Structure formats: C-alpha cells, structure tokens
C-alpha cells in the first residue's frame, strides 16, 4: 500500500471580519479518496477552502488541521503548498505582466529548490503536454496570468496548475461554476487522470452535475458552517433529485446559511489597495 | 537662494571661460543666460519642495582626457562599453566628451555626430538656431543655469531622407564631484529622416554632491521619426534634473523611452510639442524609487497640429520611504481638431511609508478631439500575493513577480532588445532584496 496523505480537520472554527463562518467542522481525508462537500450557497463551503489554504482574510478561531500529523495552521500559505496542499480557486487572481509560464516555472522551482531548477525545455514540454490534455491553446502559456481569461479558461488554468504541480491534497472550490458541459468533461478528465492512492481530493460544489464526471467516495452536506450529513455517492444523487429541503427538515434547520450573508464567497475587488499581511 | 550657491554658480561659470576658447556667440549666449540665473526662481513643482533640496555640487569645468580607443576609457566605462563598442558612440566623462565615433557609412550620408561643444564651433548656424529653443533659457533658474553651464554634450544631425538603422549611443559618466556635469543633447532630424538614439547616465560612487542639470532637445522636421531612449543609473549623491523636449513638425514622430533607476533625488520632464499636423508622440517612463528618494516626473504633450496623436505611460515602483509625484499633462490647443491624447500613470507602493501621487491633467481647448487618462496608486495586492503563495512561491518571490509584472508591460514594448535586457537587469538590481 502506498503511503497516502492524511488531512485531518478537527472542530475547525474560522471567521472573516469578525463573523464566525466555520462553526466546528471535522473531516478526515486520506490518499486515494475523493470527498465532495455539497451545500447551498452561504453555508461556509468556500470559507473552508480558504481557511485550509490560509487566506489572510480568514482568522482561525479554534480547532486543528494536520497534514500527515503536521500542524497546517502554523504554516504560511507557501509552506502549505510545499507540504502538498493545492486549492483550485473559485476566483483566481489576475496578475498583469506575469506570464502563465513564468508563474508556473516559479512555482515548480519553489518546490525543487535553488540549484535544482527545471530546465526550460523540460518545463515547456511538460506544460505543452498538460495543456494539450486540457485542450488549451498553447498561446495561454505566454499570456498574463488569468488576465482577460474567460471564467472557463481560468478554471482550466487552475487544473493545469494542479496537473503540473502534482500536489498530494487537492481542494477544488466550485471548479464547475462557469463551465459548459464540454469544458466540464475536460476538466473532470484532468482531475480523474490525477486520481491516485497517494493523492486525496476535496471537491466543493453546490451542483451534483460535476459528480457525474468525478465519482466521489464520500459526500458531505454543509450547513450553518459545519458538516451536517455524510454518506456515499447515493447522497449526492438524492440531493440532485430532491434538493436540500429534506435535509433541513430532518435536522430541524430553518436557515442553513451562516454569518447572515447571502453568499459565502469573499470576492476581493481587483486592482485596488488591499489590506496588507500582518 | 543662499549666497553660497551663488558663489558656487559663479565659480562654475567662470571656470568654463578659463578652460577653453569658445566661439564669441556662445560665450555671449552663456553670459546672457548666467545673468538670468540670479533673477529667476526655481521651477514651481506640484508637491515637490525643490527649494529644500541640495542643489549644490556644480563643480568646475575640467577638460577630460581624450581616449583614442574605447579601451583607454576609465575602468567603469571601458567595462560598460565592452570589447565591441557600438560604431556610433559618444562618451562624456565629467565635463567633456572624451570619445566619439561614427561609422564611415553614416558619415558618407552626411550624418553628423559630435560633441555639442565641437558642433558649436563647426556648425554654428545649425547649433545657434536650435540650442535652447525647445527648452527655453528663461523658463526658470535651472534652465538658465543649464544654458550657462552646459558642457560636452551631443550633437546629432540626420540629413533629409536618411534612415539610420543602427542606434546612436551615448554614455554620460560623472566620476569626480569636482567637475561640472551638465551635458546638453541636441538632435536634429531633417525631413523624412529616421534615427534611434540611446543613452546612459552613470556615475562613480562618491560622497560629495553632484548636480546633474541636463537637457535633451529634439527637433523633428516634417515626416522625421526619432526614437530617444534614456536610462539613468546615477548614484545617491547625484541630484538629477532633466528637461527633455521634442518639437514636432508635420507628420513627425517621437518615441521617448525613459528608465529612471538612479538613486538620488530627481526632477524630470519629458515633453512633446506637437506643432505639426499628423505629428505623433509616444512616451514610456518607468521608474523605481528606494530609500528616501524624492522623484518628480512629468510627462507632457501639447497639441497644436490637427490630427496629432500622443500617448504617455508612466509606471513607478516606490519602496522604503521613497516618494514619487507623477504628473501627466495633455494639452490640446484650440484648432488642433481630431487630436488624440491619452495618458496613464500608475504607482505601485511596496511599503507603508512609500508614497506616490498620480496627477493626470487634461487641458482641452478644442471640441473635436479625443483625450483620455487613467491613473492609479496602490500597494501590492494582497489577494495576488496570496494566490501566488498558494502555489508554493515565497512571499518575497511573489512580490517580486508582481513588481516585474507591473513594469514588464512597459518594458516589453521597448523595441530594442539590448535596452529591454538592460532595463530588466537594472530593475532587478534595484528592487531585488
């Protein structure tokens, strides 16, 4: 048996701008497993993703996250990535002047360390190969990072990064939003090609649609900032057929959202002065 | 103005006459300019207190040693020029031009490249007709001082219909703070000619202050195309004052590329006067400020000609406690119908104490025109840093990528590869930490 990663989340609580969004979430994900987190808008799904990656806007109030026994919450964002975490973001940043290729090379070399940089030819070959798999125009290599990309192009670009960086724990945050069915199939194929015993997936979505193409082993329903129900793939199918009301009824939940907000996605306006890291 | 500076100015001024024989008209020209110095005020700059700056360090005129070959130039210069000097190269060392070469082919076509001092003797009518006609002597104390004290300098004349393919290069090098350093660049591109001029301003390290009070004047006759690229890499002890100005006739075009990577305080104005119908001007300025540098940049385009076109872009990165005041002025005069003037100023600040002001100004006196501006001042976007870090890139590396990314779109537009590389490496040196 390959030694797969173990991501362990225990009683995680996290807030943004003083509002608590995650209210004690626990989940264990192991190599070879695909977990799906489903739930209506505003229930804290994206907050979970951002908190795991260490977005500076989110403050951890309590609980723990470990990856192979190491304390993830103590790590900086870059250290989490180097430890094996990868988050395909719902709203990837656009960075003018930095080409996709420059960016990816920097990311690869950050893993390989000084003196062991990837050769340009090897890099280009790898990038071309993966772009072909994702049916991306090779010109995207030379375009500025996500700048002027359509929603679907950005999502493919996230998957491209995942395929090139080969992380051990992959979190996909609403990777299906903004994708037409053909693009969805390509993205799903990319994800499926990466499924392995030494890799774990956490897929966040509020449509069951994606799960037709990426078969999860476990499905969790999130409401009010925690997981309220877990099951196998059949749970996703029932949610697709019947919606979420039966879950709310069963659990006596009236308002499934958290933090009194309409949506759980924090969107930073682009190209404005943003708060600094502490 | 203190008595000290006046004494200094007088000494500097007197040193020129003592050191060399100049044509009578030029001595007269200097004397008239010098008489104005004490009468004129310093330029009034928006939010930059130049009156509090140390504008000392004028030095005295000192004749430099001529170099027969590039290898004979002082160490730093010889290294910079390398083993294969450009066939069209002028080098100024402190107060005087010590090396000038022009390829025989260009000479045959009538192209003139020589020190402005030499040109004043050899081609008095051409020089007299243009010297300090774009930048006026009496604009302020500093322009008058420049007119009185300029030395060495470059004169470039491209005859009608001559297209110069190879760039004309110049290096201005300040080694000794005891020497006046005030080159004047005068470029005349005759009808339908075309030329690219690239220069570098450099200094040896020194403690004593130096004032570089320089000017570039470009006269582009009908249909002429001139490209001027100027890279400043002067030390902290040098206060850098620059007036760059082009006068464009019908269908003439100027492209300005300015890279300011000096370490001292700086005031610079890059200014195109679009007199001719169908004339056009393109300006790209990049600047990096660190430490406690104070920088004041103005890009200005004034349209008189119909269907004249201007575009100006300034991007500045400010680190530490550096301050940049960036002014963009587009003026479209009455009668300049169908003119189009666009400008963008952007400042990226890397620390809470760095400061940047972007002041876009549109002055439009005509109805049938297009004009636009965009300006932004901001810090490194934390969301972008997070995104890069989430792929394993360190915070320092992420910020570096974002800073390059900020300047790169301007650098990549520069049509000369060697210049792009030079600018990239200077930027890297200045902001690499």
mmCIF file of C-alpha atoms in Angstrom, chain A:
data_model
loop_
_atom_site.group_PDB
_atom_site.id
_atom_site.type_symbol
_atom_site.label_atom_id
_atom_site.label_comp_id
_atom_site.label_asym_id
_atom_site.label_seq_id
_atom_site.Cartn_x
_atom_site.Cartn_y
_atom_site.Cartn_z
ATOM 1 C CA UNK A 1 0.000 0.000 0.000
ATOM 2 C CA UNK A 2 1.286 3.405 -0.954
ATOM 3 C CA UNK A 3 1.695 5.791 1.910
ATOM 4 C CA UNK A 4 -1.032 8.293 1.108
ATOM 5 C CA UNK A 5 -1.522 11.680 2.729
ATOM 6 C CA UNK A 6 -3.878 12.182 5.654
ATOM 7 C CA UNK A 7 -5.573 15.541 6.097
ATOM 8 C CA UNK A 8 -7.308 15.763 9.428
ATOM 9 C CA UNK A 9 -9.632 18.640 10.257
ATOM 10 C CA UNK A 10 -10.947 18.778 13.799
ATOM 11 C CA UNK A 11 -13.551 21.145 15.168
ATOM 12 C CA UNK A 12 -12.306 23.914 12.873
ATOM 13 C CA UNK A 13 -13.741 27.349 13.522
ATOM 14 C CA UNK A 14 -12.894 30.354 11.426
ATOM 15 C CA UNK A 15 -14.156 33.865 10.879
ATOM 16 C CA UNK A 16 -13.924 36.713 8.443
ATOM 17 C CA UNK A 17 -14.144 40.331 9.547
ATOM 18 C CA UNK A 18 -15.306 39.249 12.961
ATOM 19 C CA UNK A 19 -18.085 36.985 11.701
ATOM 20 C CA UNK A 20 -17.730 33.352 12.520
ATOM 21 C CA UNK A 21 -18.421 31.231 9.437
ATOM 22 C CA UNK A 22 -16.968 27.820 10.195
ATOM 23 C CA UNK A 23 -18.509 26.572 13.405
ATOM 24 C CA UNK A 24 -16.726 23.407 14.318
ATOM 25 C CA UNK A 25 -16.050 21.365 11.218
ATOM 26 C CA UNK A 26 -14.422 17.961 11.359
ATOM 27 C CA UNK A 27 -13.355 15.794 8.450
ATOM 28 C CA UNK A 28 -10.643 13.292 7.650
ATOM 29 C CA UNK A 29 -9.431 12.764 4.111
ATOM 30 C CA UNK A 30 -6.953 10.091 3.061
ATOM 31 C CA UNK A 31 -4.927 9.344 -0.048
ATOM 32 C CA UNK A 32 -6.964 7.644 -2.765
ATOM 33 C CA UNK A 33 -10.229 9.160 -1.517
ATOM 34 C CA UNK A 34 -12.439 11.704 -3.202
ATOM 35 C CA UNK A 35 -14.660 13.667 -0.859
ATOM 36 C CA UNK A 36 -17.364 16.002 -2.055
ATOM 37 C CA UNK A 37 -18.713 18.796 0.076
ATOM 38 C CA UNK A 38 -22.105 19.979 -1.054
ATOM 39 C CA UNK A 39 -24.446 22.551 0.270
ATOM 40 C CA UNK A 40 -26.474 25.561 -0.674
ATOM 41 C CA UNK A 41 -24.849 28.971 -1.065
ATOM 42 C CA UNK A 42 -23.798 30.725 2.083
ATOM 43 C CA UNK A 43 -23.143 27.701 4.228
ATOM 44 C CA UNK A 44 -19.384 28.167 4.570
ATOM 45 C CA UNK A 45 -18.025 25.857 1.851
ATOM 46 C CA UNK A 46 -15.625 28.333 0.312
ATOM 47 C CA UNK A 47 -14.598 29.551 3.743
ATOM 48 C CA UNK A 48 -13.448 26.014 4.461
ATOM 49 C CA UNK A 49 -11.314 26.027 1.311
ATOM 50 C CA UNK A 50 -9.830 29.460 2.031
ATOM 51 C CA UNK A 51 -9.158 28.639 5.660
ATOM 52 C CA UNK A 52 -7.353 25.433 4.761
ATOM 53 C CA UNK A 53 -5.142 27.313 2.303
ATOM 54 C CA UNK A 54 -4.536 30.171 4.746
ATOM 55 C CA UNK A 55 -6.184 33.150 3.069
ATOM 56 C CA UNK A 56 -5.121 36.202 5.103
ATOM 57 C CA UNK A 57 -8.700 37.449 5.446
ATOM 58 C CA UNK A 58 -9.793 34.402 7.398
ATOM 59 C CA UNK A 59 -8.964 34.046 11.030
ATOM 60 C CA UNK A 60 -8.884 30.680 12.684
ATOM 61 C CA UNK A 61 -10.791 30.763 15.972
ATOM 62 C CA UNK A 62 -10.199 27.221 17.058
ATOM 63 C CA UNK A 63 -9.734 23.600 16.155
ATOM 64 C CA UNK A 64 -6.911 21.978 14.293
ATOM 65 C CA UNK A 65 -5.808 20.916 10.835
ATOM 66 C CA UNK A 66 -2.986 18.469 10.309
ATOM 67 C CA UNK A 67 -1.443 17.019 7.185
ATOM 68 C CA UNK A 68 0.385 13.762 7.887
ATOM 69 C CA UNK A 69 0.498 14.826 11.526
ATOM 70 C CA UNK A 70 1.986 18.266 10.825
ATOM 71 C CA UNK A 71 0.172 21.361 12.016
ATOM 72 C CA UNK A 72 -1.111 23.084 8.882
ATOM 73 C CA UNK A 73 -2.473 26.123 10.704
ATOM 74 C CA UNK A 74 1.036 27.028 11.850
ATOM 75 C CA UNK A 75 2.268 27.103 8.259
ATOM 76 C CA UNK A 76 2.394 30.076 5.920
ATOM 77 C CA UNK A 77 0.425 29.877 2.689
ATOM 78 C CA UNK A 78 3.510 28.936 0.663
ATOM 79 C CA UNK A 79 4.536 26.321 3.226
ATOM 80 C CA UNK A 80 1.119 24.707 2.991
ATOM 81 C CA UNK A 81 1.538 24.473 -0.759
ATOM 82 C CA UNK A 82 5.005 22.985 -0.396
ATOM 83 C CA UNK A 83 3.609 20.483 2.126
ATOM 84 C CA UNK A 84 1.268 19.244 -0.607
ATOM 85 C CA UNK A 85 -1.923 21.296 -0.379
ATOM 86 C CA UNK A 86 -3.426 22.722 -3.528
ATOM 87 C CA UNK A 87 -6.529 24.861 -3.856
ATOM 88 C CA UNK A 88 -8.107 25.361 -7.249
ATOM 89 C CA UNK A 89 -9.762 28.668 -6.576
ATOM 90 C CA UNK A 90 -13.203 29.829 -7.400
ATOM 91 C CA UNK A 91 -11.921 33.292 -8.265
ATOM 92 C CA UNK A 92 -8.264 33.066 -9.302
ATOM 93 C CA UNK A 93 -6.380 36.383 -9.263
ATOM 94 C CA UNK A 94 -5.403 38.113 -12.450
ATOM 95 C CA UNK A 95 -1.797 39.250 -12.455
ATOM 96 C CA UNK A 96 -0.775 41.567 -15.217
ATOM 97 C CA UNK A 97 2.738 41.360 -16.592
ATOM 98 C CA UNK A 98 3.419 37.885 -15.206
ATOM 99 C CA UNK A 99 3.042 35.232 -17.870
ATOM 100 C CA UNK A 100 1.468 31.902 -17.127
ATOM 101 C CA UNK A 101 4.784 30.262 -17.996
ATOM 102 C CA UNK A 102 6.875 32.489 -15.697
ATOM 103 C CA UNK A 103 4.446 31.896 -12.886
ATOM 104 C CA UNK A 104 4.368 28.123 -13.248
ATOM 105 C CA UNK A 105 8.117 27.901 -13.529
ATOM 106 C CA UNK A 106 8.497 29.914 -10.337
ATOM 107 C CA UNK A 107 6.019 27.565 -8.658
ATOM 108 C CA UNK A 108 7.849 24.450 -9.856
ATOM 109 C CA UNK A 109 11.220 25.848 -8.876
ATOM 110 C CA UNK A 110 9.927 26.777 -5.429
ATOM 111 C CA UNK A 111 9.431 23.030 -4.927
ATOM 112 C CA UNK A 112 12.723 21.983 -6.435
ATOM 113 C CA UNK A 113 14.872 24.483 -4.582
ATOM 114 C CA UNK A 114 17.825 26.564 -5.601
ATOM 115 C CA UNK A 115 20.385 24.906 -7.843
ATOM 116 C CA UNK A 116 17.853 22.285 -8.942
ATOM 117 C CA UNK A 117 15.676 24.401 -11.231
ATOM 118 C CA UNK A 118 13.758 22.726 -14.003
ATOM 119 C CA UNK A 119 15.321 23.136 -17.431
ATOM 120 C CA UNK A 120 13.442 25.356 -19.821
ATOM 121 C CA UNK A 121 12.979 22.585 -22.369
ATOM 122 C CA UNK A 122 11.663 20.086 -19.841
ATOM 123 C CA UNK A 123 9.324 22.708 -18.483
ATOM 124 C CA UNK A 124 7.929 23.670 -21.863
ATOM 125 C CA UNK A 125 7.427 20.018 -22.796
ATOM 126 C CA UNK A 126 5.559 19.332 -19.605
ATOM 127 C CA UNK A 127 3.429 22.403 -19.941
ATOM 128 C CA UNK A 128 2.602 21.685 -23.571
ATOM 129 C CA UNK A 129 1.657 18.122 -22.778
ATOM 130 C CA UNK A 130 -0.704 19.100 -19.983
ATOM 131 C CA UNK A 131 -2.206 21.960 -21.951
ATOM 132 C CA UNK A 132 -2.961 19.531 -24.745
ATOM 133 C CA UNK A 133 -4.770 17.257 -22.314
ATOM 134 C CA UNK A 134 -6.892 20.180 -21.214
ATOM 135 C CA UNK A 135 -7.417 21.310 -24.804
ATOM 136 C CA UNK A 136 -5.907 24.706 -24.019
ATOM 137 C CA UNK A 137 -4.468 26.960 -26.686
ATOM 138 C CA UNK A 138 -0.654 26.845 -26.324
ATOM 139 C CA UNK A 139 -0.686 30.647 -26.519
ATOM 140 C CA UNK A 140 -2.017 30.670 -22.987
ATOM 141 C CA UNK A 141 1.490 29.928 -21.848
ATOM 142 C CA UNK A 142 2.568 33.398 -22.854
ATOM 143 C CA UNK A 143 -0.500 35.261 -21.721
ATOM 144 C CA UNK A 144 -0.508 37.195 -18.496
ATOM 145 C CA UNK A 145 -1.743 35.112 -15.603
ATOM 146 C CA UNK A 146 -5.533 34.857 -15.856
ATOM 147 C CA UNK A 147 -5.741 38.335 -17.322
ATOM 148 C CA UNK A 148 -8.603 38.538 -19.760
ATOM 149 C CA UNK A 149 -9.281 34.806 -19.370
ATOM 150 C CA UNK A 150 -12.928 33.782 -19.527
ATOM 151 C CA UNK A 151 -14.397 32.035 -16.492
ATOM 152 C CA UNK A 152 -13.901 28.653 -18.142
ATOM 153 C CA UNK A 153 -10.326 29.442 -19.164
ATOM 154 C CA UNK A 154 -9.472 30.399 -15.614
ATOM 155 C CA UNK A 155 -10.827 27.107 -14.326
ATOM 156 C CA UNK A 156 -8.831 25.132 -16.858
ATOM 157 C CA UNK A 157 -5.800 27.103 -15.873
ATOM 158 C CA UNK A 158 -6.323 26.090 -12.253
ATOM 159 C CA UNK A 159 -6.484 22.449 -13.286
ATOM 160 C CA UNK A 160 -3.379 22.917 -15.424
ATOM 161 C CA UNK A 161 -1.527 24.134 -12.347
ATOM 162 C CA UNK A 162 -2.746 21.143 -10.369
ATOM 163 C CA UNK A 163 -1.555 18.757 -13.054
ATOM 164 C CA UNK A 164 1.856 20.355 -13.222
ATOM 165 C CA UNK A 165 2.439 20.801 -9.503
ATOM 166 C CA UNK A 166 1.186 17.310 -8.581
ATOM 167 C CA UNK A 167 0.006 18.100 -5.054
ATOM 168 C CA UNK A 168 -0.978 15.397 -2.553
ATOM 169 C CA UNK A 169 -4.168 17.048 -1.321
ATOM 170 C CA UNK A 170 -6.305 18.816 -3.905
ATOM 171 C CA UNK A 171 -9.167 21.097 -2.972
ATOM 172 C CA UNK A 172 -11.405 22.133 -5.835
ATOM 173 C CA UNK A 173 -13.565 25.113 -4.946
ATOM 174 C CA UNK A 174 -16.597 25.366 -7.256
ATOM 175 C CA UNK A 175 -14.440 24.274 -10.146
ATOM 176 C CA UNK A 176 -17.590 23.584 -12.164
ATOM 177 C CA UNK A 177 -19.072 27.049 -11.989
ATOM 178 C CA UNK A 178 -18.924 28.869 -15.289
ATOM 179 C CA UNK A 179 -18.096 25.750 -17.282
ATOM 180 C CA UNK A 180 -20.185 24.479 -20.149
ATOM 181 C CA UNK A 181 -20.685 20.744 -20.391
ATOM 182 C CA UNK A 182 -17.766 20.152 -22.772
ATOM 183 C CA UNK A 183 -15.352 22.121 -20.641
ATOM 184 C CA UNK A 184 -16.669 20.355 -17.576
ATOM 185 C CA UNK A 185 -15.878 16.979 -19.150
ATOM 186 C CA UNK A 186 -12.340 18.084 -19.999
ATOM 187 C CA UNK A 187 -11.731 19.438 -16.510
ATOM 188 C CA UNK A 188 -13.180 16.287 -14.952
ATOM 189 C CA UNK A 189 -10.971 14.124 -17.149
ATOM 190 C CA UNK A 190 -7.975 16.146 -15.984
ATOM 191 C CA UNK A 191 -8.943 15.580 -12.368
ATOM 192 C CA UNK A 192 -9.640 11.881 -12.917
ATOM 193 C CA UNK A 193 -6.251 11.415 -14.551
ATOM 194 C CA UNK A 194 -4.726 12.637 -11.296
ATOM 195 C CA UNK A 195 -6.608 10.275 -9.031
ATOM 196 C CA UNK A 196 -4.110 8.113 -7.224
ATOM 197 C CA UNK A 197 -3.518 6.262 -3.987
ATOM 198 C CA UNK A 198 -1.146 8.961 -2.857
ATOM 199 C CA UNK A 199 -3.488 11.830 -3.617
ATOM 200 C CA UNK A 200 -6.656 12.984 -1.861
ATOM 201 C CA UNK A 201 -9.388 15.208 -3.280
ATOM 202 C CA UNK A 202 -11.860 17.522 -1.618
ATOM 203 C CA UNK A 203 -14.412 18.779 -4.100
ATOM 204 C CA UNK A 204 -16.602 21.692 -3.134
ATOM 205 C CA UNK A 205 -19.681 22.204 -5.246
ATOM 206 C CA UNK A 206 -23.286 23.042 -4.973
ATOM 207 C CA UNK A 207 -24.310 21.198 -8.088
ATOM 208 C CA UNK A 208 -24.395 17.462 -8.310
ATOM 209 C CA UNK A 209 -23.583 17.787 -12.024
ATOM 210 C CA UNK A 210 -19.815 17.669 -11.505
ATOM 211 C CA UNK A 211 -20.127 14.457 -9.530
ATOM 212 C CA UNK A 212 -21.472 12.687 -12.604
ATOM 213 C CA UNK A 213 -17.985 13.020 -14.023
ATOM 214 C CA UNK A 214 -15.856 12.803 -10.910
ATOM 215 C CA UNK A 215 -17.220 9.981 -8.793
ATOM 216 C CA UNK A 216 -16.803 10.768 -5.103
ATOM 217 C CA UNK A 217 -16.249 8.139 -2.442
ATOM 218 C CA UNK A 218 -17.812 10.289 0.246
ATOM 219 C CA UNK A 219 -20.384 13.066 0.125
ATOM 220 C CA UNK A 220 -20.877 15.592 2.913
ATOM 221 C CA UNK A 221 -23.570 18.201 3.274
ATOM 222 C CA UNK A 222 -22.574 21.501 4.792
ATOM 223 C CA UNK A 223 -24.973 23.847 6.528
ATOM 224 C CA UNK A 224 -24.500 26.568 9.111
ATOM 225 C CA UNK A 225 -20.738 26.271 8.956
ATOM 226 C CA UNK A 226 -20.440 22.580 9.699
ATOM 227 C CA UNK A 227 -20.970 19.178 8.151
ATOM 228 C CA UNK A 228 -24.479 18.074 8.978
ATOM 229 C CA UNK A 229 -24.755 14.895 6.987
ATOM 230 C CA UNK A 230 -22.346 12.453 5.381
ATOM 231 C CA UNK A 231 -22.822 9.498 3.096
ATOM 232 C CA UNK A 232 -21.750 7.819 -0.094
ATOM 233 C CA UNK A 233 -22.389 8.795 -3.724
ATOM 234 C CA UNK A 234 -26.079 7.997 -3.280
ATOM 235 C CA UNK A 235 -26.396 11.059 -1.044
ATOM 236 C CA UNK A 236 -25.390 13.313 -3.907
ATOM 237 C CA UNK A 237 -27.942 11.666 -6.152
ATOM 238 C CA UNK A 238 -30.704 12.187 -3.661
ATOM 239 C CA UNK A 239 -29.719 15.852 -3.249
ATOM 240 C CA UNK A 240 -29.835 16.232 -7.003
ATOM 241 C CA UNK A 241 -33.286 14.695 -7.179
ATOM 242 C CA UNK A 242 -34.859 16.240 -4.075
ATOM 243 C CA UNK A 243 -32.847 19.329 -3.212
ATOM 244 C CA UNK A 244 -31.749 20.251 0.291
ATOM 245 C CA UNK A 245 -35.100 20.760 1.987
ATOM 246 C CA UNK A 246 -35.394 17.221 3.234
ATOM 247 C CA UNK A 247 -32.006 17.519 4.943
ATOM 248 C CA UNK A 248 -33.097 20.727 6.644
ATOM 249 C CA UNK A 249 -36.352 19.150 7.714
ATOM 250 C CA UNK A 250 -34.670 16.045 9.018
ATOM 251 C CA UNK A 251 -32.257 18.131 11.079
ATOM 252 C CA UNK A 252 -34.700 20.838 12.080
ATOM 253 C CA UNK A 253 -32.707 23.591 10.341
ATOM 254 C CA UNK A 254 -34.636 26.674 9.232
ATOM 255 C CA UNK A 255 -31.906 28.873 7.838
ATOM 256 C CA UNK A 256 -28.984 26.876 6.520
ATOM 257 C CA UNK A 257 -26.740 29.922 5.913
ATOM 258 C CA UNK A 258 -24.154 31.291 8.231
ATOM 259 C CA UNK A 259 -22.863 34.768 9.072
ATOM 260 C CA UNK A 260 -26.100 36.386 7.841
ATOM 261 C CA UNK A 261 -24.698 36.814 4.394
ATOM 262 C CA UNK A 262 -26.199 35.953 1.055
ATOM 263 C CA UNK A 263 -23.153 34.175 -0.136
ATOM 264 C CA UNK A 264 -20.114 32.607 1.386
ATOM 265 C CA UNK A 265 -17.694 33.679 -1.246
ATOM 266 C CA UNK A 266 -15.467 36.529 -0.354
ATOM 267 C CA UNK A 267 -14.568 38.366 -3.533
ATOM 268 C CA UNK A 268 -11.743 40.821 -3.377
ATOM 269 C CA UNK A 269 -12.108 43.672 -5.828
ATOM 270 C CA UNK A 270 -9.230 43.598 -8.247
ATOM 271 C CA UNK A 271 -6.608 46.259 -8.649
ATOM 272 C CA UNK A 272 -7.366 48.177 -5.548
ATOM 273 C CA UNK A 273 -5.280 48.752 -2.500
ATOM 274 C CA UNK A 274 -5.768 45.654 -0.444
ATOM 275 C CA UNK A 275 -5.081 45.178 3.236
ATOM 276 C CA UNK A 276 -1.576 44.034 3.946
ATOM 277 C CA UNK A 277 -0.459 40.824 5.552
ATOM 278 C CA UNK A 278 0.319 41.226 9.192
#
